[in-house]
Amino acid sequence: MTGSKSMGIKEYLKERAALVDNALQKVFAEDQSAEAKMREAMSHSVMAGGKRLRPILCLESASFFDADEAAIMPAACALELIHNYSLIHDDLPCMDDSDFRHGKPSCHAVFGKANAVLAGDALLTKAFELLASAGADGQIPDRCRIRAIHEVAVACGAGGLVGGQVLDLEYEGKEVGLAEVEDIHRKKTAALLTASVKTGAILAAAGEAEVERLGKYGYSIGRAFQIADDILDEVGDSKEMGKPVGADQHKATYPAQIGLEPSREKAREFIQQAHTALEPFGDKARRLHDLADFIVERTV
Ligand code: GRG
């Protein structure tokens, strides 16, 4: 569980990310049936770094309902594997064509394109294996696990993450409006972040109204997160971020639509909505409040 309550958000995120890293290492170490090269390609990408925001959100929302963290952890890891599958595929030459991710050569640059496609496929599949195993020894009711699997599947599919990527590629270099940009953001980014927050609550057997409220929080931070990401692509430091900046110049982005300062204002509006969604949870939501603020203030 989280250490000192006085810890700042950056220390908290570092501590939680280390905990998730540990669990992810175990996932790969224990998967003896995985073909050796695939395991190497999968862990190369997943263990290369990253903020681990999706698992941290999942664990944090589960903690509102006194869930056993060990039972939730496989689901938290699953969300990070899905995120990494999407990054591996996004970096492929047929998509965003990027040779670097998290300051290291991307998966296809090391293992080749075909293995990178397969490593992404295997991570997505492994994620659902982990989700199906979370608390399956009786700690989590089957109905909660099935609902969580459904929630994540919908968020990842053609109406969510994959759909967002399709639009992102389709609109590249085209004149589109703000509505199209918002559609990309909802699907490509907010869907998985929303599902991450909801999954923790669902597995912890939270009530419907609480799940929905946390979903609103996840959606709002997801929208703010992608606007912040668009802004960082214009003004961020590529060394600090571990990936090239300016890569979105031909993309449909918020700053391209409305300019930098109005984009910052819009992100702050979403963060305010996130804070409002958390109000009924009182003190126990402190970390999620801090996380929301971190999302618009981050530099990586
Ligand atoms: C290929 C199905 C498929 C989807 C690709 C993830 C993605 C969709 C594209 C990558 C580029 C991008 C801007 C995605 C939006 C989501 C996002 C901002 C991802 C980066 O998330 P962070 O900052 O990642 O949480 P790390 O792991 O670096 O902390």
CSV table of C-alpha atoms and ligand atoms in Angstrom, one decimal:
chain,number,residue,atom,x,y,z
A,1,MET,CA,0.0,0.0,0.0
A,2,THR,CA,1.0,3.6,-0.4
A,3,GLY,CA,3.6,4.8,2.1
A,4,SER,CA,3.7,8.1,3.9
A,5,LYS,CA,0.6,10.2,3.3
A,6,SER,CA,2.8,13.4,3.2
A,7,MET,CA,4.6,12.1,0.1
A,8,GLY,CA,4.4,14.4,-2.9
A,9,ILE,CA,2.8,13.3,-6.2
A,10,LYS,CA,6.1,12.7,-8.0
A,11,GLU,CA,7.4,10.5,-5.1
A,12,TYR,CA,4.0,8.7,-4.9
A,13,LEU,CA,4.1,8.0,-8.7
A,14,LYS,CA,7.7,6.8,-8.5
A,15,GLU,CA,6.9,4.4,-5.6
A,16,ARG,CA,3.8,3.0,-7.3
A,17,ALA,CA,5.5,2.6,-10.7
A,18,ALA,CA,8.3,0.6,-8.9
A,19,LEU,CA,5.6,-1.7,-7.4
A,20,VAL,CA,4.0,-2.2,-10.8
A,21,ASP,CA,7.4,-2.8,-12.5
A,22,ASN,CA,8.1,-5.5,-10.0
A,23,ALA,CA,4.8,-7.2,-10.8
A,24,LEU,CA,5.4,-6.9,-14.5
A,25,GLN,CA,8.9,-8.5,-14.2
A,26,LYS,CA,7.2,-11.4,-12.5
A,27,VAL,CA,4.6,-11.7,-15.3
A,28,PHE,CA,7.4,-12.2,-17.8
A,29,ALA,CA,9.6,-14.4,-15.5
A,30,GLU,CA,6.7,-16.7,-14.8
A,31,ASP,CA,5.5,-17.1,-18.4
A,32,GLN,CA,7.7,-20.1,-19.1
A,33,SER,CA,5.5,-21.2,-22.0
A,34,ALA,CA,6.3,-18.1,-24.0
A,35,GLU,CA,8.5,-18.6,-27.0
A,36,ALA,CA,11.9,-17.1,-26.0
A,37,LYS,CA,12.2,-14.4,-28.7
A,38,MET,CA,8.6,-13.3,-28.2
A,39,ARG,CA,9.2,-13.0,-24.4
A,40,GLU,CA,12.3,-10.9,-25.1
A,41,ALA,CA,10.4,-8.6,-27.5
A,42,MET,CA,7.5,-8.2,-25.2
A,43,SER,CA,9.6,-7.4,-22.1
A,44,HIS,CA,12.0,-5.2,-24.1
A,45,SER,CA,9.1,-2.8,-24.7
A,46,VAL,CA,7.2,-3.1,-21.5
A,47,MET,CA,10.3,-2.9,-19.3
A,48,ALA,CA,11.8,0.0,-21.2
A,49,GLY,CA,10.0,2.5,-18.9
A,50,GLY,CA,6.9,4.6,-18.8
A,51,LYS,CA,4.9,6.2,-16.1
A,52,ARG,CA,2.6,3.2,-15.5
A,53,LEU,CA,-0.4,5.6,-15.2
A,54,ARG,CA,-3.0,3.0,-16.2
A,55,PRO,CA,-2.1,0.4,-13.5
A,56,ILE,CA,-1.6,3.1,-10.9
A,57,LEU,CA,-5.1,4.5,-11.6
A,58,CYS,CA,-6.6,1.0,-11.5
A,59,LEU,CA,-5.0,0.2,-8.1
A,60,GLU,CA,-5.9,3.6,-6.7
A,61,SER,CA,-9.6,3.4,-7.5
A,62,ALA,CA,-9.7,-0.2,-6.2
A,63,SER,CA,-8.2,1.1,-2.9
A,64,PHE,CA,-11.3,3.3,-2.4
A,65,PHE,CA,-13.3,0.1,-1.7
A,66,ASP,CA,-10.6,-1.6,0.4
A,67,ALA,CA,-9.7,-4.1,-2.2
A,68,ASP,CA,-6.8,-6.5,-1.7
A,69,GLU,CA,-4.0,-5.0,-3.8
A,70,ALA,CA,-2.5,-8.4,-4.7
A,71,ALA,CA,-5.8,-9.5,-6.2
A,72,ILE,CA,-6.1,-6.4,-8.3
A,73,MET,CA,-2.5,-6.4,-9.5
A,74,PRO,CA,-2.9,-8.8,-12.5
A,75,ALA,CA,-5.6,-6.5,-13.9
A,76,ALA,CA,-3.4,-3.5,-13.3
A,77,CYS,CA,-0.5,-5.2,-15.2
A,78,ALA,CA,-3.0,-6.2,-18.0
A,79,LEU,CA,-3.7,-2.5,-18.6
A,80,GLU,CA,0.0,-1.7,-18.9
A,81,LEU,CA,0.4,-4.6,-21.4
A,82,ILE,CA,-2.4,-3.3,-23.5
A,83,HIS,CA,-0.9,0.2,-23.4
A,84,ASN,CA,2.4,-1.2,-24.5
A,85,TYR,CA,0.9,-3.3,-27.3
A,86,SER,CA,-0.6,-0.1,-28.7
A,87,LEU,CA,2.7,1.7,-28.5
A,88,ILE,CA,4.6,-1.1,-30.3
A,89,HIS,CA,2.0,-1.1,-33.1
A,90,ASP,CA,1.9,2.7,-33.2
A,91,ASP,CA,5.7,2.8,-33.7
A,92,LEU,CA,5.6,0.5,-36.7
A,93,PRO,CA,6.7,2.0,-40.1
A,94,CYS,CA,3.1,1.4,-41.4
A,95,MET,CA,1.7,3.6,-38.5
A,96,ASP,CA,3.7,6.4,-36.9
A,97,ASP,CA,7.1,5.1,-37.9
A,98,SER,CA,9.1,5.8,-34.8
A,99,ASP,CA,12.4,4.1,-34.0
A,100,PHE,CA,12.6,5.3,-30.4
A,101,ARG,CA,10.3,4.9,-27.4
A,102,HIS,CA,11.2,5.6,-23.8
A,103,GLY,CA,14.7,6.5,-24.9
A,104,LYS,CA,15.3,3.1,-26.3
A,105,PRO,CA,15.1,1.6,-29.8
A,106,SER,CA,11.4,0.6,-30.4
A,107,CYS,CA,10.4,-3.0,-30.7
A,108,HIS,CA,10.5,-3.3,-34.5
A,109,ALA,CA,13.9,-1.6,-34.6
A,110,VAL,CA,15.4,-4.4,-32.5
A,111,PHE,CA,13.3,-7.4,-33.3
A,112,GLY,CA,12.0,-6.6,-36.9
A,113,LYS,CA,8.5,-5.6,-38.0
A,114,ALA,CA,6.9,-9.0,-38.0
A,115,ASN,CA,8.0,-9.8,-34.5
A,116,ALA,CA,6.9,-6.4,-33.3
A,117,VAL,CA,3.4,-7.0,-34.7
A,118,LEU,CA,3.4,-10.4,-33.0
A,119,ALA,CA,4.8,-9.0,-29.7
A,120,GLY,CA,1.9,-6.5,-29.7
A,121,ASP,CA,-0.6,-9.3,-30.4
A,122,ALA,CA,0.9,-11.5,-27.6
A,123,LEU,CA,0.8,-8.6,-25.1
A,124,LEU,CA,-2.9,-7.9,-25.9
A,125,THR,CA,-3.7,-11.6,-25.5
A,126,LYS,CA,-1.6,-11.9,-22.3
A,127,ALA,CA,-3.5,-8.9,-20.9
A,128,PHE,CA,-6.8,-10.8,-21.2
A,129,GLU,CA,-5.3,-13.9,-19.6
A,130,LEU,CA,-4.2,-11.7,-16.7
A,131,LEU,CA,-7.6,-10.0,-16.4
A,132,ALA,CA,-9.3,-13.4,-16.3
A,133,SER,CA,-7.0,-14.5,-13.5
A,134,ALA,CA,-7.4,-11.5,-11.2
A,135,GLY,CA,-8.7,-12.8,-7.9
A,136,ALA,CA,-9.9,-16.0,-9.6
A,137,ASP,CA,-9.1,-17.9,-6.4
A,138,GLY,CA,-12.4,-16.6,-5.0
A,139,GLN,CA,-11.1,-13.2,-3.9
A,140,ILE,CA,-13.0,-11.4,-6.7
A,141,PRO,CA,-16.5,-12.5,-7.6
A,142,ASP,CA,-16.8,-13.9,-11.2
A,143,ARG,CA,-19.4,-11.3,-12.1
A,144,CYS,CA,-17.0,-8.5,-11.3
A,145,ARG,CA,-14.2,-10.1,-13.3
A,146,ILE,CA,-16.4,-10.7,-16.3
A,147,ARG,CA,-17.6,-7.1,-16.2
A,148,ALA,CA,-14.1,-5.8,-16.0
A,149,ILE,CA,-13.0,-8.0,-19.0
A,150,HIS,CA,-16.0,-6.6,-20.9
A,151,GLU,CA,-15.2,-3.0,-20.0
A,152,VAL,CA,-11.5,-3.3,-21.1
A,153,ALA,CA,-12.4,-5.2,-24.3
A,154,VAL,CA,-14.8,-2.5,-25.4
A,155,ALA,CA,-12.2,0.2,-24.6
A,156,CYS,CA,-9.6,-1.5,-26.7
A,157,GLY,CA,-11.7,-2.4,-29.7
A,158,ALA,CA,-12.8,-0.7,-33.0
A,159,GLY,CA,-14.9,1.8,-31.1
A,160,GLY,CA,-12.1,2.6,-28.7
A,161,LEU,CA,-8.3,2.4,-28.9
A,162,VAL,CA,-8.1,0.8,-32.3
A,163,GLY,CA,-10.9,3.0,-33.7
A,164,GLY,CA,-9.0,6.1,-32.4
A,165,GLN,CA,-5.8,5.0,-34.1
A,166,VAL,CA,-7.7,4.4,-37.4
A,167,LEU,CA,-9.0,8.0,-37.3
A,168,ASP,CA,-5.7,9.4,-36.3
A,169,LEU,CA,-4.1,7.8,-39.3
A,170,GLU,CA,-7.0,8.6,-41.6
A,171,TYR,CA,-7.0,12.4,-40.7
A,172,GLU,CA,-3.2,12.7,-41.1
A,173,GLY,CA,-2.4,15.6,-43.5
A,174,LYS,CA,-6.1,16.4,-44.0
A,175,GLU,CA,-8.1,19.5,-43.0
A,176,VAL,CA,-10.3,18.4,-40.2
A,177,GLY,CA,-12.3,20.2,-37.5
A,178,LEU,CA,-12.3,20.2,-33.7
A,179,ALA,CA,-15.0,17.5,-33.6
A,180,GLU,CA,-12.8,15.1,-35.4
A,181,VAL,CA,-9.9,15.8,-33.1
A,182,GLU,CA,-12.1,15.3,-30.1
A,183,ASP,CA,-13.3,12.0,-31.5
A,184,ILE,CA,-9.7,10.8,-31.8
A,185,HIS,CA,-9.0,11.9,-28.3
A,186,ARG,CA,-12.0,10.1,-26.9
A,187,LYS,CA,-11.2,6.9,-28.5
A,188,LYS,CA,-7.4,6.8,-28.7
A,189,THR,CA,-6.7,8.0,-25.2
A,190,ALA,CA,-9.7,8.6,-22.9
A,191,ALA,CA,-11.2,5.1,-23.5
A,192,LEU,CA,-8.3,3.1,-22.0
A,193,LEU,CA,-7.8,5.6,-19.2
A,194,THR,CA,-11.5,5.5,-18.3
A,195,ALA,CA,-11.5,1.7,-18.4
A,196,SER,CA,-8.4,1.7,-16.1
A,197,VAL,CA,-10.0,3.7,-13.4
A,198,LYS,CA,-13.3,1.8,-13.8
A,199,THR,CA,-11.6,-1.6,-13.7
A,200,GLY,CA,-10.2,-1.1,-10.2
A,201,ALA,CA,-13.6,-0.1,-8.9
A,202,ILE,CA,-15.4,-2.9,-10.7
A,203,LEU,CA,-13.1,-5.6,-9.4
A,204,ALA,CA,-13.4,-4.1,-5.9
A,205,ALA,CA,-17.2,-4.6,-6.2
A,206,ALA,CA,-18.0,-0.9,-6.0
A,207,GLY,CA,-21.6,0.2,-6.6
A,208,GLU,CA,-22.8,1.3,-10.0
A,209,ALA,CA,-22.9,5.0,-9.2
A,210,GLU,CA,-19.4,4.9,-7.8
A,211,VAL,CA,-18.1,3.1,-10.9
A,212,GLU,CA,-19.8,5.7,-13.2
A,213,ARG,CA,-18.4,8.6,-11.1
A,214,LEU,CA,-14.9,7.2,-11.3
A,215,GLY,CA,-15.5,6.6,-15.0
A,216,LYS,CA,-16.3,10.3,-15.4
A,217,TYR,CA,-13.0,11.2,-13.6
A,218,GLY,CA,-11.1,8.8,-15.9
A,219,TYR,CA,-12.7,10.3,-19.0
A,220,SER,CA,-11.9,13.8,-18.0
A,221,ILE,CA,-8.3,13.1,-17.2
A,222,GLY,CA,-8.0,11.2,-20.4
A,223,ARG,CA,-9.2,14.2,-22.4
A,224,ALA,CA,-6.9,16.5,-20.6
A,225,PHE,CA,-4.0,14.0,-20.9
A,226,GLN,CA,-4.2,13.9,-24.7
A,227,ILE,CA,-4.4,17.7,-25.0
A,228,ALA,CA,-1.3,17.9,-22.7
A,229,ASP,CA,0.3,15.3,-25.0
A,230,ASP,CA,-0.5,17.3,-28.1
A,231,ILE,CA,1.0,20.4,-26.4
A,232,LEU,CA,4.1,18.5,-25.3
A,233,ASP,CA,4.6,17.4,-28.9
A,234,GLU,CA,5.0,21.1,-29.7
A,235,VAL,CA,6.9,22.5,-26.7
A,236,GLY,CA,8.3,19.4,-24.9
A,237,ASP,CA,11.9,18.3,-24.6
A,238,SER,CA,12.7,15.3,-26.7
A,239,LYS,CA,15.6,14.2,-24.4
A,240,GLU,CA,13.4,14.3,-21.3
A,241,MET,CA,10.5,12.6,-23.1
A,242,GLY,CA,12.6,9.8,-24.6
A,243,LYS,CA,11.0,10.2,-28.1
A,244,PRO,CA,11.1,12.7,-30.9
A,245,VAL,CA,9.0,15.9,-30.5
A,246,GLY,CA,7.3,17.6,-33.4
A,247,ALA,CA,6.2,14.2,-34.8
A,248,ASP,CA,2.5,15.3,-34.8
A,249,GLN,CA,3.0,18.2,-37.3
A,250,HIS,CA,0.8,16.5,-39.9
A,251,LYS,CA,-1.7,15.3,-37.4
A,252,ALA,CA,-5.0,16.5,-36.2
A,253,THR,CA,-4.1,18.0,-32.8
A,254,TYR,CA,-5.7,20.5,-30.4
A,255,PRO,CA,-3.0,23.2,-30.6
A,256,ALA,CA,-3.3,23.0,-34.4
A,257,GLN,CA,-7.0,23.6,-34.2
A,258,ILE,CA,-7.3,26.3,-31.5
A,259,GLY,CA,-3.7,27.3,-30.6
A,260,LEU,CA,-1.5,26.6,-27.5
A,261,GLU,CA,-3.0,28.8,-24.8
A,262,PRO,CA,-6.7,27.9,-25.6
A,263,SER,CA,-5.6,24.2,-25.6
A,264,ARG,CA,-4.0,24.7,-22.1
A,265,GLU,CA,-7.3,26.3,-20.9
A,266,LYS,CA,-9.3,23.4,-22.3
A,267,ALA,CA,-7.1,20.9,-20.5
A,268,ARG,CA,-7.6,22.8,-17.3
A,269,GLU,CA,-11.4,22.7,-17.8
A,270,PHE,CA,-11.3,18.9,-18.1
A,271,ILE,CA,-9.2,18.7,-15.0
A,272,GLN,CA,-11.8,20.8,-13.1
A,273,GLN,CA,-14.4,18.3,-14.3
A,274,ALA,CA,-12.2,15.5,-12.9
A,275,HIS,CA,-12.0,17.1,-9.5
A,276,THR,CA,-15.8,17.6,-9.5
A,277,ALA,CA,-16.4,13.9,-10.2
A,278,LEU,CA,-14.3,13.0,-7.2
A,279,GLU,CA,-16.1,15.3,-4.7
A,280,PRO,CA,-18.3,12.6,-3.1
A,281,PHE,CA,-15.3,10.5,-2.2
A,282,GLY,CA,-13.8,13.1,0.1
A,283,ASP,CA,-10.3,12.5,1.5
A,284,LYS,CA,-9.7,9.1,0.1
A,285,ALA,CA,-9.6,10.7,-3.4
A,286,ARG,CA,-6.6,12.9,-2.6
A,287,ARG,CA,-4.2,10.9,-4.8
A,288,LEU,CA,-6.5,11.0,-7.8
A,289,HIS,CA,-6.9,14.7,-7.3
A,290,ASP,CA,-3.1,15.1,-7.3
A,291,LEU,CA,-2.8,12.8,-10.3
A,292,ALA,CA,-5.3,14.9,-12.3
A,293,ASP,CA,-3.2,18.1,-11.6
A,294,PHE,CA,0.0,16.2,-12.5
A,295,ILE,CA,-1.5,15.3,-15.9
A,296,VAL,CA,-1.6,18.9,-17.1
A,297,GLU,CA,1.6,19.9,-15.4
A,298,ARG,CA,3.8,17.0,-16.6
A,299,THR,CA,6.8,17.5,-18.8
A,300,VAL,CA,7.1,13.8,-19.9
B,1,GRG,C1,-1.9,0.8,-32.5
B,1,GRG,C2,-4.2,0.1,-31.5
B,1,GRG,C3,-3.1,1.1,-31.6
B,1,GRG,C4,-3.2,2.2,-30.9
B,1,GRG,C5,-2.2,3.2,-30.9
B,1,GRG,C6,-1.1,4.5,-28.1
B,1,GRG,C7,-1.4,5.0,-29.4
B,1,GRG,C8,-2.6,4.4,-30.1
B,1,GRG,C9,-0.7,5.8,-30.0
B,1,GRG,C10,0.6,6.4,-29.4
B,1,GRG,C11,0.6,7.8,-29.5
B,1,GRG,C12,-0.4,8.5,-28.6
B,1,GRG,C13,-0.2,10.0,-28.5
B,1,GRG,C14,-1.3,7.9,-28.0
B,1,GRG,C15,-2.3,8.5,-27.2
B,1,GRG,C16,-2.2,7.9,-25.8
B,1,GRG,C17,-1.0,8.4,-25.2
B,1,GRG,C18,-0.8,9.8,-24.9
B,1,GRG,C19,0.0,7.5,-24.9
B,1,GRG,C20,1.2,7.8,-24.1
B,1,GRG,O1,0.8,7.5,-22.8
B,1,GRG,P1,1.7,7.7,-21.6
B,1,GRG,O2,2.3,9.0,-21.6
B,1,GRG,O3,2.9,6.6,-21.9
B,1,GRG,O4,1.0,7.2,-20.4
B,1,GRG,P2,4.2,6.2,-21.1
B,1,GRG,O5,4.1,4.7,-21.1
B,1,GRG,O6,5.3,6.8,-21.9
B,1,GRG,O7,4.1,6.8,-19.7
